[in-house]
mmCIF file of C-alpha atoms in Angstrom:
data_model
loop_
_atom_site.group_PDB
_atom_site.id
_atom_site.type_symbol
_atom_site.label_atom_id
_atom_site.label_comp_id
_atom_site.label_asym_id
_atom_site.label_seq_id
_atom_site.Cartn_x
_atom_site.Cartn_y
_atom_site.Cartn_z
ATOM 1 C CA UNK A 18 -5.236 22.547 -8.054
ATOM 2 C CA UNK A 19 -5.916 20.320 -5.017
ATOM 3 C CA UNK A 20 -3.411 20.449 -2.363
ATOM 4 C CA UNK A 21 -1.926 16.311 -2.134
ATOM 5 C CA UNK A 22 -3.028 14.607 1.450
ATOM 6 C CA UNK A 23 0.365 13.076 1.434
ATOM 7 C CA UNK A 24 3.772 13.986 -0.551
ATOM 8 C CA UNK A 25 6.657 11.240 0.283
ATOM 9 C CA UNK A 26 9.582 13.110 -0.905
ATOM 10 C CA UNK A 27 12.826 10.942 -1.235
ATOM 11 C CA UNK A 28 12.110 8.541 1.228
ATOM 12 C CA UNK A 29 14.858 5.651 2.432
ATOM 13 C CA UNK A 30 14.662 3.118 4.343
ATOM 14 C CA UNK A 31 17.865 1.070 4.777
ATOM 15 C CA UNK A 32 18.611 -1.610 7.313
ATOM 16 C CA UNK A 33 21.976 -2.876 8.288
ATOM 17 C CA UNK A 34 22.501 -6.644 7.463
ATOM 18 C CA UNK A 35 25.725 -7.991 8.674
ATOM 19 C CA UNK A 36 28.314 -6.601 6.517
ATOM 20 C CA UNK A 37 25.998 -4.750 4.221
ATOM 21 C CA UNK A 38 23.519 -2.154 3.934
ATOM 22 C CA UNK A 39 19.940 -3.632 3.081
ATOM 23 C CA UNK A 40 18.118 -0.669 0.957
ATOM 24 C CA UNK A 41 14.677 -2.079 0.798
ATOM 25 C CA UNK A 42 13.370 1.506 -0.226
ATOM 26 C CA UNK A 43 15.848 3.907 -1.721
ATOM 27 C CA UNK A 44 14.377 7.422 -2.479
ATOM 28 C CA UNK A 45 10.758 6.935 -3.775
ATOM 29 C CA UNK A 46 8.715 10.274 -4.261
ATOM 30 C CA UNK A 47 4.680 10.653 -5.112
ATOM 31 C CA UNK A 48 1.794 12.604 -4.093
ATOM 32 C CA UNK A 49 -1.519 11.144 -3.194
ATOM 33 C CA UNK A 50 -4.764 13.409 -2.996
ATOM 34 C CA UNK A 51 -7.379 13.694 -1.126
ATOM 35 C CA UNK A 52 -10.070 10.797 -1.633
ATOM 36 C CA UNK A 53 -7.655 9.121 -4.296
ATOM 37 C CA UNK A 54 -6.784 5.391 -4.037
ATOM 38 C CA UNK A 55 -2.804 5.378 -4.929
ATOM 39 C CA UNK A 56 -1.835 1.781 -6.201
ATOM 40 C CA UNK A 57 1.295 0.559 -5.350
ATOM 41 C CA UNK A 58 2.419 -2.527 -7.497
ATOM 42 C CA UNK A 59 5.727 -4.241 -8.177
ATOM 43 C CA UNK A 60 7.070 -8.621 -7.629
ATOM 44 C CA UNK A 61 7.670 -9.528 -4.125
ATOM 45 C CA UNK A 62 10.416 -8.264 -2.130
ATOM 46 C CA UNK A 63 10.511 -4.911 -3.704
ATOM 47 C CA UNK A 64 10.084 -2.979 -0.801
ATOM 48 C CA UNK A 65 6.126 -2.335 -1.521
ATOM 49 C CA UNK A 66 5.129 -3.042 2.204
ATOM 50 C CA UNK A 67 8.321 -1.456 3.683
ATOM 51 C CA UNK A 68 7.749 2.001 1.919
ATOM 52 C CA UNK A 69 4.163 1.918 3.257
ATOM 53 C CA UNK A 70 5.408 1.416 6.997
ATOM 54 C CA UNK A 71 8.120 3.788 6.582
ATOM 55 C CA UNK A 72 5.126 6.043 4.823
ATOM 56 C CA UNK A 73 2.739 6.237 8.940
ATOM 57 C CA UNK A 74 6.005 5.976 10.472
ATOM 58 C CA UNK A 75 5.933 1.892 11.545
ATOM 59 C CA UNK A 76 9.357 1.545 10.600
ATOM 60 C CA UNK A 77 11.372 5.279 10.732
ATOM 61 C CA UNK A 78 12.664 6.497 8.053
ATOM 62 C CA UNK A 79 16.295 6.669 7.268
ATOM 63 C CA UNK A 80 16.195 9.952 5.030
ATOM 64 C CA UNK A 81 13.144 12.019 2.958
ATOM 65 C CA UNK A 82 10.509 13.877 4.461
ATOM 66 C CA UNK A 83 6.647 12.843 4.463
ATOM 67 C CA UNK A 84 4.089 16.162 4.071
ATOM 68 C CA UNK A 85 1.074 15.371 5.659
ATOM 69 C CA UNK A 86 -0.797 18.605 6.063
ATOM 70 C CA UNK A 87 1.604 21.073 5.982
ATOM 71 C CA UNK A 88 3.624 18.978 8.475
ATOM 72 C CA UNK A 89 6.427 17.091 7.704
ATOM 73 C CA UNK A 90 5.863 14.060 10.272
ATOM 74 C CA UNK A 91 9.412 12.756 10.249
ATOM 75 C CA UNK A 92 10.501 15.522 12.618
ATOM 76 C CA UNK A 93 7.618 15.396 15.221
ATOM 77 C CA UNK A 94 8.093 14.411 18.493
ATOM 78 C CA UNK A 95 6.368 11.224 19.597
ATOM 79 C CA UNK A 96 3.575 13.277 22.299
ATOM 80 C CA UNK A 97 2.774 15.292 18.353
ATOM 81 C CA UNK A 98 3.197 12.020 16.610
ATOM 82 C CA UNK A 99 0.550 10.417 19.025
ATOM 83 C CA UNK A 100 -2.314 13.643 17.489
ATOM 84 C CA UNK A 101 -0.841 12.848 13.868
ATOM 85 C CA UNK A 102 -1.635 8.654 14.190
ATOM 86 C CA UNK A 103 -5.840 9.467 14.630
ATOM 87 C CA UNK A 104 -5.443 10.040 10.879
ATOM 88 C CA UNK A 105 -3.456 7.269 9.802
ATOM 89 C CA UNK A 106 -4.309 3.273 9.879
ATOM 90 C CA UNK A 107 -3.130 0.395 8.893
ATOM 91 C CA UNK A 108 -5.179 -2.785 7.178
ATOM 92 C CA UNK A 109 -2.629 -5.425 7.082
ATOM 93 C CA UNK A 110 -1.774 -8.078 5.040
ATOM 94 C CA UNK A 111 -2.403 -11.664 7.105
ATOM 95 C CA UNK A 112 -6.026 -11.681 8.589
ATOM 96 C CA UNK A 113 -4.603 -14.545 11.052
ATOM 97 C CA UNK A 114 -1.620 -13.182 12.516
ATOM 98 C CA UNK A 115 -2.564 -9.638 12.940
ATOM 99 C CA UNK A 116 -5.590 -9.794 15.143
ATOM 100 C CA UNK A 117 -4.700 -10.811 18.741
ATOM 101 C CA UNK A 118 -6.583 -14.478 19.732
ATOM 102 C CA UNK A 119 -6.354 -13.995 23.226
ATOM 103 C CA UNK A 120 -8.875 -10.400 22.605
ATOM 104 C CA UNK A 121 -12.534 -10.647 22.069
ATOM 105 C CA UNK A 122 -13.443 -8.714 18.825
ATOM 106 C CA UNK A 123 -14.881 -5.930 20.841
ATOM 107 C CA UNK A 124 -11.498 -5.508 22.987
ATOM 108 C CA UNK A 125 -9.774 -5.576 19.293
ATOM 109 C CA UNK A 126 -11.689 -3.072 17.542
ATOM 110 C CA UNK A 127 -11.935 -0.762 20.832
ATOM 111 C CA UNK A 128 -7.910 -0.640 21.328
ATOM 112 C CA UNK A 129 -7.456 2.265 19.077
ATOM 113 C CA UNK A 130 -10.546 4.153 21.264
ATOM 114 C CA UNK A 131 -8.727 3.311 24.716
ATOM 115 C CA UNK A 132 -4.943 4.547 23.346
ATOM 116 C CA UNK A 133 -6.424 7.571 22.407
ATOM 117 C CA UNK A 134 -9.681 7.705 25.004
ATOM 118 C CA UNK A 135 -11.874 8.798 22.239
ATOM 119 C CA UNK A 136 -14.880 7.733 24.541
ATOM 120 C CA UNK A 137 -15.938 8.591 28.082
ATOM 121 C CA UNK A 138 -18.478 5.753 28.728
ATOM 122 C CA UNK A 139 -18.334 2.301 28.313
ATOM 123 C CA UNK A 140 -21.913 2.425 26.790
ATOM 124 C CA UNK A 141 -20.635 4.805 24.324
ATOM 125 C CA UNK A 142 -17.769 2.441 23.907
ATOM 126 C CA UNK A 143 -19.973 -0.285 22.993
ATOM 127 C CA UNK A 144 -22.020 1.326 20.647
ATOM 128 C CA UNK A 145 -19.330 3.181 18.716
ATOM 129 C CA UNK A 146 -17.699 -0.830 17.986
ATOM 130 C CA UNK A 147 -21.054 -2.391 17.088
ATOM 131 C CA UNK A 148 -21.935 0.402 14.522
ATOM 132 C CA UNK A 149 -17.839 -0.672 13.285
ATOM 133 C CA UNK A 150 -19.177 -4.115 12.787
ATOM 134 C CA UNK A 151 -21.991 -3.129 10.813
ATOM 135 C CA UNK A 152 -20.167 -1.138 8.535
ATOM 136 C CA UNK A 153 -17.969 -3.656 7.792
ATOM 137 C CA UNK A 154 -20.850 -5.987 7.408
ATOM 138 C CA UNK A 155 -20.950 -8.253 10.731
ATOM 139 C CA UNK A 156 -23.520 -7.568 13.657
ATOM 140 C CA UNK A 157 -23.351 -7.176 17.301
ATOM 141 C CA UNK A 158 -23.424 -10.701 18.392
ATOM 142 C CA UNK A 159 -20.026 -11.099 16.637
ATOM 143 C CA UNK A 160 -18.320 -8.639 19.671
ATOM 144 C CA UNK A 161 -17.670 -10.994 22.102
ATOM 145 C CA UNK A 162 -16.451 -14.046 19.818
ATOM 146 C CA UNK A 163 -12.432 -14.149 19.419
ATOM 147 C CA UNK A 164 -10.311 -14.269 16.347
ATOM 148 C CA UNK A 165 -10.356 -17.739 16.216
ATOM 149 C CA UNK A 166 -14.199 -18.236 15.360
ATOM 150 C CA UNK A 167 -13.907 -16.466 12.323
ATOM 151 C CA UNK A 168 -13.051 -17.170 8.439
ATOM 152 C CA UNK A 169 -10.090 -15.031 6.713
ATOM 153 C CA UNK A 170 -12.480 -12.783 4.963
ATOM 154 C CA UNK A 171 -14.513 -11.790 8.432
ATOM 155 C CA UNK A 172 -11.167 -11.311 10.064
ATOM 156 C CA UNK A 173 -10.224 -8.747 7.328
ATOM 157 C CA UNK A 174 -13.069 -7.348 7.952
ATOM 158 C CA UNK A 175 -12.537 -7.050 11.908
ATOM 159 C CA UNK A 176 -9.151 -5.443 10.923
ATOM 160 C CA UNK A 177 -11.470 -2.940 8.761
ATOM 161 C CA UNK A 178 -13.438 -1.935 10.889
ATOM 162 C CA UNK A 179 -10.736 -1.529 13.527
ATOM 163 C CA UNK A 180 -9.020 0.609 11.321
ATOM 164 C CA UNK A 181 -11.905 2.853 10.714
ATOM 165 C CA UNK A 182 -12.290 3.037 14.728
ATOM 166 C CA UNK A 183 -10.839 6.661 14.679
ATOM 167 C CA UNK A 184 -12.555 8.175 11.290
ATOM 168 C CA UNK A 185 -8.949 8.637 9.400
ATOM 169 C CA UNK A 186 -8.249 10.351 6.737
ATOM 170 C CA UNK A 187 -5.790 7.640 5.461
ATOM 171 C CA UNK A 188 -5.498 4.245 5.112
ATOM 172 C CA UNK A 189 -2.461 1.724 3.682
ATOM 173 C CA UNK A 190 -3.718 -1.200 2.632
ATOM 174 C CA UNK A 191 -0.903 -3.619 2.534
ATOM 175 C CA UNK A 192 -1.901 -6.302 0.328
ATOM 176 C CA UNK A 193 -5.089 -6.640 2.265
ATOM 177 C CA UNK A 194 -7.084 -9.407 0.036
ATOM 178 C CA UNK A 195 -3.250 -11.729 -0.961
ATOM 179 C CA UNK A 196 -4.674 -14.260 2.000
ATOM 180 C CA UNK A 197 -8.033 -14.398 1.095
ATOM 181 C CA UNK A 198 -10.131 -16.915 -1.355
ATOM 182 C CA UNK A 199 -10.505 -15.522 -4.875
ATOM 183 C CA UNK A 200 -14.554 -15.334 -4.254
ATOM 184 C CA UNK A 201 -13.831 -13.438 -0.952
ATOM 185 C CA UNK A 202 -11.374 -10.638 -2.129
ATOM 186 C CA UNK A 203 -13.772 -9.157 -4.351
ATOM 187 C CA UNK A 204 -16.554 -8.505 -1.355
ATOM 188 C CA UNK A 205 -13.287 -6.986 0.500
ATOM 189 C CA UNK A 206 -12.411 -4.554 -2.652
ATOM 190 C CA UNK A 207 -15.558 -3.958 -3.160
ATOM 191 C CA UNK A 208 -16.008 -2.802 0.726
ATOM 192 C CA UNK A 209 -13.199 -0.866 0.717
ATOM 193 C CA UNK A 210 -14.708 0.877 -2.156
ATOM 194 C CA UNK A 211 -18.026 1.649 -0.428
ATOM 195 C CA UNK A 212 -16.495 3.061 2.543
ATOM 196 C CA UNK A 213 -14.183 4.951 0.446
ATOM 197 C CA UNK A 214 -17.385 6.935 -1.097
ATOM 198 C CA UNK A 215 -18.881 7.212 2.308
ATOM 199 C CA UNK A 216 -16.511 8.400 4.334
ATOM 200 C CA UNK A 217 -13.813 10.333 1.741
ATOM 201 C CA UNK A 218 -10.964 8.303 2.721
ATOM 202 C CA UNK A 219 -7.713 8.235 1.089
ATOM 203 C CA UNK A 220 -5.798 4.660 0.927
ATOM 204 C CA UNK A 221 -2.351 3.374 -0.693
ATOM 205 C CA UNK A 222 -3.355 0.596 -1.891
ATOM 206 C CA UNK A 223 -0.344 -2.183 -2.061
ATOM 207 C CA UNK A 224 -0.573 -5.325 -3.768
ATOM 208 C CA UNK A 225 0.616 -7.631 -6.556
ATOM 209 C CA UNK A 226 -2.579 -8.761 -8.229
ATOM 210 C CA UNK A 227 -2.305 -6.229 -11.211
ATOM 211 C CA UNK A 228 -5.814 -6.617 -12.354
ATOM 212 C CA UNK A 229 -7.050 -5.865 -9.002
ATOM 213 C CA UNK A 230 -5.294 -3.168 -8.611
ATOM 214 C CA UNK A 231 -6.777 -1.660 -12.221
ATOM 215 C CA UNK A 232 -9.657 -2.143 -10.292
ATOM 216 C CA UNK A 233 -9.392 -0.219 -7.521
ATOM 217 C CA UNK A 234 -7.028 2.344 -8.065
ATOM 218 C CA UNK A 235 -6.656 5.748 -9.331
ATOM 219 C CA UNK A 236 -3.527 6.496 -10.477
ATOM 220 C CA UNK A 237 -0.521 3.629 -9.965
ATOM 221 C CA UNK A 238 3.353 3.350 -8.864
ATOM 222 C CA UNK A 239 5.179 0.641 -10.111
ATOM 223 C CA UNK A 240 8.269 -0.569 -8.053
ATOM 224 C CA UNK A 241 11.289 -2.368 -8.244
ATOM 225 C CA UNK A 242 14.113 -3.207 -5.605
ATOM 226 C CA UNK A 243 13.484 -0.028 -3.862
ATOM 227 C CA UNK A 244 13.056 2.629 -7.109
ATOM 228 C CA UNK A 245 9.985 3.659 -8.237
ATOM 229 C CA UNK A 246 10.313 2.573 -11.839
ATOM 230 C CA UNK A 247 6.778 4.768 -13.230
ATOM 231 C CA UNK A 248 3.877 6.146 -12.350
ATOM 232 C CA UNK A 249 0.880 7.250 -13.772
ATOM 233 C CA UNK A 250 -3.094 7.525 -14.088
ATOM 234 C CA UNK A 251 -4.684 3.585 -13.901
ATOM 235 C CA UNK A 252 -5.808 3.304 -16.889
ATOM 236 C CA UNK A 253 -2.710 5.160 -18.746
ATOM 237 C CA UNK A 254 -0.480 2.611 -17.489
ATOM 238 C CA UNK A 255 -2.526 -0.710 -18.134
ATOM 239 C CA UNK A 256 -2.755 0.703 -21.821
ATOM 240 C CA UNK A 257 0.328 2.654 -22.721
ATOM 241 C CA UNK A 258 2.787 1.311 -19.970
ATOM 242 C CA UNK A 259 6.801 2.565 -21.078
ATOM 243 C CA UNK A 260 9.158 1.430 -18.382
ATOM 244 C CA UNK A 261 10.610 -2.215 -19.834
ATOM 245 C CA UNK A 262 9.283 -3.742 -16.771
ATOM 246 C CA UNK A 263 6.186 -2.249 -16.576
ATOM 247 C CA UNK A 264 5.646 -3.962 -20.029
ATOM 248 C CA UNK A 265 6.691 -6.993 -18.990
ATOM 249 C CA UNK A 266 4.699 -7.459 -15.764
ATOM 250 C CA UNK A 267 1.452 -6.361 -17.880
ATOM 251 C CA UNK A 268 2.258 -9.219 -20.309
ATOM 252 C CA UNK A 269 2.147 -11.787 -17.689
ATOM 253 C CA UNK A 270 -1.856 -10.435 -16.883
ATOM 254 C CA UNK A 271 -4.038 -13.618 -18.846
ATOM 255 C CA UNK A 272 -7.131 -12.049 -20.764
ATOM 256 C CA UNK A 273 -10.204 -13.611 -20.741
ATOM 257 C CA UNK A 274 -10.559 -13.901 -24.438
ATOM 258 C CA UNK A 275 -9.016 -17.123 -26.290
ATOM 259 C CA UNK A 276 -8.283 -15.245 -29.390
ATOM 260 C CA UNK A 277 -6.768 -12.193 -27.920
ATOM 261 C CA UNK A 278 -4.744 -14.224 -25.470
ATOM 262 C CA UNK A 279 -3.306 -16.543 -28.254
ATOM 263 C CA UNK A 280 -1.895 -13.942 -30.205
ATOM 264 C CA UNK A 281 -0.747 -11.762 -27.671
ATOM 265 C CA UNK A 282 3.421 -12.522 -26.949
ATOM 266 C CA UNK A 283 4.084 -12.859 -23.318
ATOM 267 C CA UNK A 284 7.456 -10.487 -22.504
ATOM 268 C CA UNK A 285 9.917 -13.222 -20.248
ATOM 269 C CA UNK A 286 11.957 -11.268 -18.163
ATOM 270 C CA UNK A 287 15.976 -12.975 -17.453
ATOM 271 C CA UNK A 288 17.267 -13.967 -14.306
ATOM 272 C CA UNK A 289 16.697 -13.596 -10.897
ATOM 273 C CA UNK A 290 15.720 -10.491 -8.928
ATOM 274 C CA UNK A 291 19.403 -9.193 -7.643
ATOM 275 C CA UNK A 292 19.976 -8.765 -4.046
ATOM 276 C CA UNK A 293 19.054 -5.334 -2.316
ATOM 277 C CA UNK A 294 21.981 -5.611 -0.175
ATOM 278 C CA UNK A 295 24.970 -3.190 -1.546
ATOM 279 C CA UNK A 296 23.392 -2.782 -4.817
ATOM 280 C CA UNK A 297 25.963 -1.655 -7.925
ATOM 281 C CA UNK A 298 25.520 2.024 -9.103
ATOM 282 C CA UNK A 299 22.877 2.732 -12.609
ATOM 283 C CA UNK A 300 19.583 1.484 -13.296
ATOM 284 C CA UNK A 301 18.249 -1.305 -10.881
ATOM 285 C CA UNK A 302 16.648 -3.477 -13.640
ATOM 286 C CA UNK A 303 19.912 -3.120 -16.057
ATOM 287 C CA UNK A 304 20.868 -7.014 -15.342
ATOM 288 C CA UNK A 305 17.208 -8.571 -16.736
ATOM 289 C CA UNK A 306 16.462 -5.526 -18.984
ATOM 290 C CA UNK A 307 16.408 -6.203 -22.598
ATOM 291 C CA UNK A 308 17.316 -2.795 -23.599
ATOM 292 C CA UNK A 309 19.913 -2.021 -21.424
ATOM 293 C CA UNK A 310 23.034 -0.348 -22.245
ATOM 294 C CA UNK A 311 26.326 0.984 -21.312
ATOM 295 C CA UNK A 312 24.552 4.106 -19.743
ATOM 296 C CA UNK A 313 22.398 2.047 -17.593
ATOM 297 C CA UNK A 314 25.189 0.532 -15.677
ATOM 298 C CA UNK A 315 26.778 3.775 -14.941
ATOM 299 C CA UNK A 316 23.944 6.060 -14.036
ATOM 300 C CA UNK A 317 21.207 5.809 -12.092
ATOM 301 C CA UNK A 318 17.918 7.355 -14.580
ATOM 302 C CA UNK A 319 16.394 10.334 -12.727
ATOM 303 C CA UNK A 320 12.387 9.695 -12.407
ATOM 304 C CA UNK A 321 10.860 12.420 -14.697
ATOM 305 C CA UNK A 322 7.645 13.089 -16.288
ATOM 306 C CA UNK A 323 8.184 12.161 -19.954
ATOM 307 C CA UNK A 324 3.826 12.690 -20.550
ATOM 308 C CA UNK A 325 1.792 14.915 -18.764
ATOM 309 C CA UNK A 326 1.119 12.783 -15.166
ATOM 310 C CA UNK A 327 3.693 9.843 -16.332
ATOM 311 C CA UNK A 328 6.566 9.842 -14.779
ATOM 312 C CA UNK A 329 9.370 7.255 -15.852
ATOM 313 C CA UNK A 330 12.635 6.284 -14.335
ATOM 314 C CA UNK A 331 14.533 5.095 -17.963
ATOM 315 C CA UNK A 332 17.370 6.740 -19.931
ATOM 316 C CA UNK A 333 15.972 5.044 -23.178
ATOM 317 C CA UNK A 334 11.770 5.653 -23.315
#
């Protein structure tokens, strides 16, 4: 068996809010491997982006324990944490507000060199951004432009190539394509793709386009106000998907066949999303659930594998 890259085990991440406790992630566990792409899907506000900042350490975690080589990086110091960060990176999710306009494009993708003085030369320097640019499919006359000069789609790819600045070994992708024009995020998925194969990385790849994340991913989590609610190989979910609200996000996917789209019956899902602040005891999707019961107010369902490799968090699958 390969050993996972990464094993988030019972990760929290609360914040205080007021009078309450916010618990935008709540005790998620999963295991990605190495060279995998580990989808991460679920409506907004379920705590998709927070558990991959709490995941590199962004945000710090309020409980669990994050394996990363042997290491459990939630109890390193910040001199060991500053080793540890070469292998993680971040693409993030607004092209506009997360590349600095007052940097050139050089000084932007050449930050990550200077923190960690990966080069001894300016030359070197130089060289080491402009073969980042090609990569990512720009050129060298694009280094000394600014943010500014660019479309959303080139900016992604300026925060690419950035991220690839230090040859990691993992990248989360938070919703890196939600900004972008329909024709551009497929040239951005398909990039990430090609320098997946190339280079071996590993990404967790957040978002809440389902069908692009069929696309791109190997194996999927699917979460909801802070649980992880299943899990399982891409294609095992998309076809045999058993968590309630698994089902009923896949129903909402259109098909791009009139007759299979007519007769297929779209699963409408009751109320609102509750609040994550102080939630009630039992199953986090008992007050829209169409299934639930007595038990499902009461206790919370453990996450368990019900197939081999799908894992479910329901009392009644």
């Amino acid at each position: 068996m390969v050993e996972p890259l990464i094993s988030a085990r019972n990760i929290k991440k609360h914040f205080k809010v007021g009078e309450g406790i916010l618990k935008a992630v709540d005790g998620i566990s999963f295991d990605i491997y190495p060279g995998e792409t580990f989808g991460l899907v679920g409506e907004s506000g379920c705590g998709k982006s927070t558990a991959g900042r709490t995941i590199i350490r962004l945000y710090e975690p309020t409980d669990g324990e994050l394996i990363f080589n042997g290491r459990n990086i939630y109890e390193l110091s910040h001199r060991e944490m500053q080793e540890v960060r070469k292998d993680f990176q971040m693409i993030f999710q607004d092209p506009y507000a997360s590349l600095n306009p007052r940097m050139t494009v050089e000084e932007i993708i050449a930050e990550p060199l200077d923190i960690h003085r990966a080069y001894k030369s300016h030359k070197d320097r130089r060289n080491r951004v402009i073969e980042l640019l090609e990569l990512v499919g720009l050129n060298e006359e694009h280094a000394n432009r600014f943010p500014h000069e660019f479309s959303g789609g080139q900016r992604q790819r300026i925060g690419i190539a950035r991220a690839l600045a230090l040859n990691p070994k993992f990248i989360v992708c938070d919703e890196p394509i939600s900004a972008l024009d329909v024709s551009i995020q497929a040239q951005v998925v398909n990039l990430l793709k090609e320098l997946q194969d190339k280079f071996g990385l590993t990404y967790l790849f957040i978002a809440h386009d389902l069908s692009m994340v069929r696309y791109i991913s190997d194996r999927v989590g699917v979460m909801y106000l802070g649980h992880m609610m299943e899990l399982a190989q891409s294609e095992e979910l998309y076809e045999n998907p058993l968590h309630p609200y698994t089902k009923a996000l896949l129903s909402a996917i259109p098909i791009p066949d009139p007759e299979i789209q007519r007769s297929r019956k779209r699963i409408m899902l009751e109320g609102d999303v509750p609040s994550p602040i102080n939630p009630k005891p039992g199953c986090r999707f008992v007050e829209r659930c169409p299934h639930a019961r007595e038990k499902c107010r009461q206790e919370t369902p453990v996450f368990e594998e019900k197939r081999p490799g799908h894992f479910v968090a329901c009392h009644y699958v």
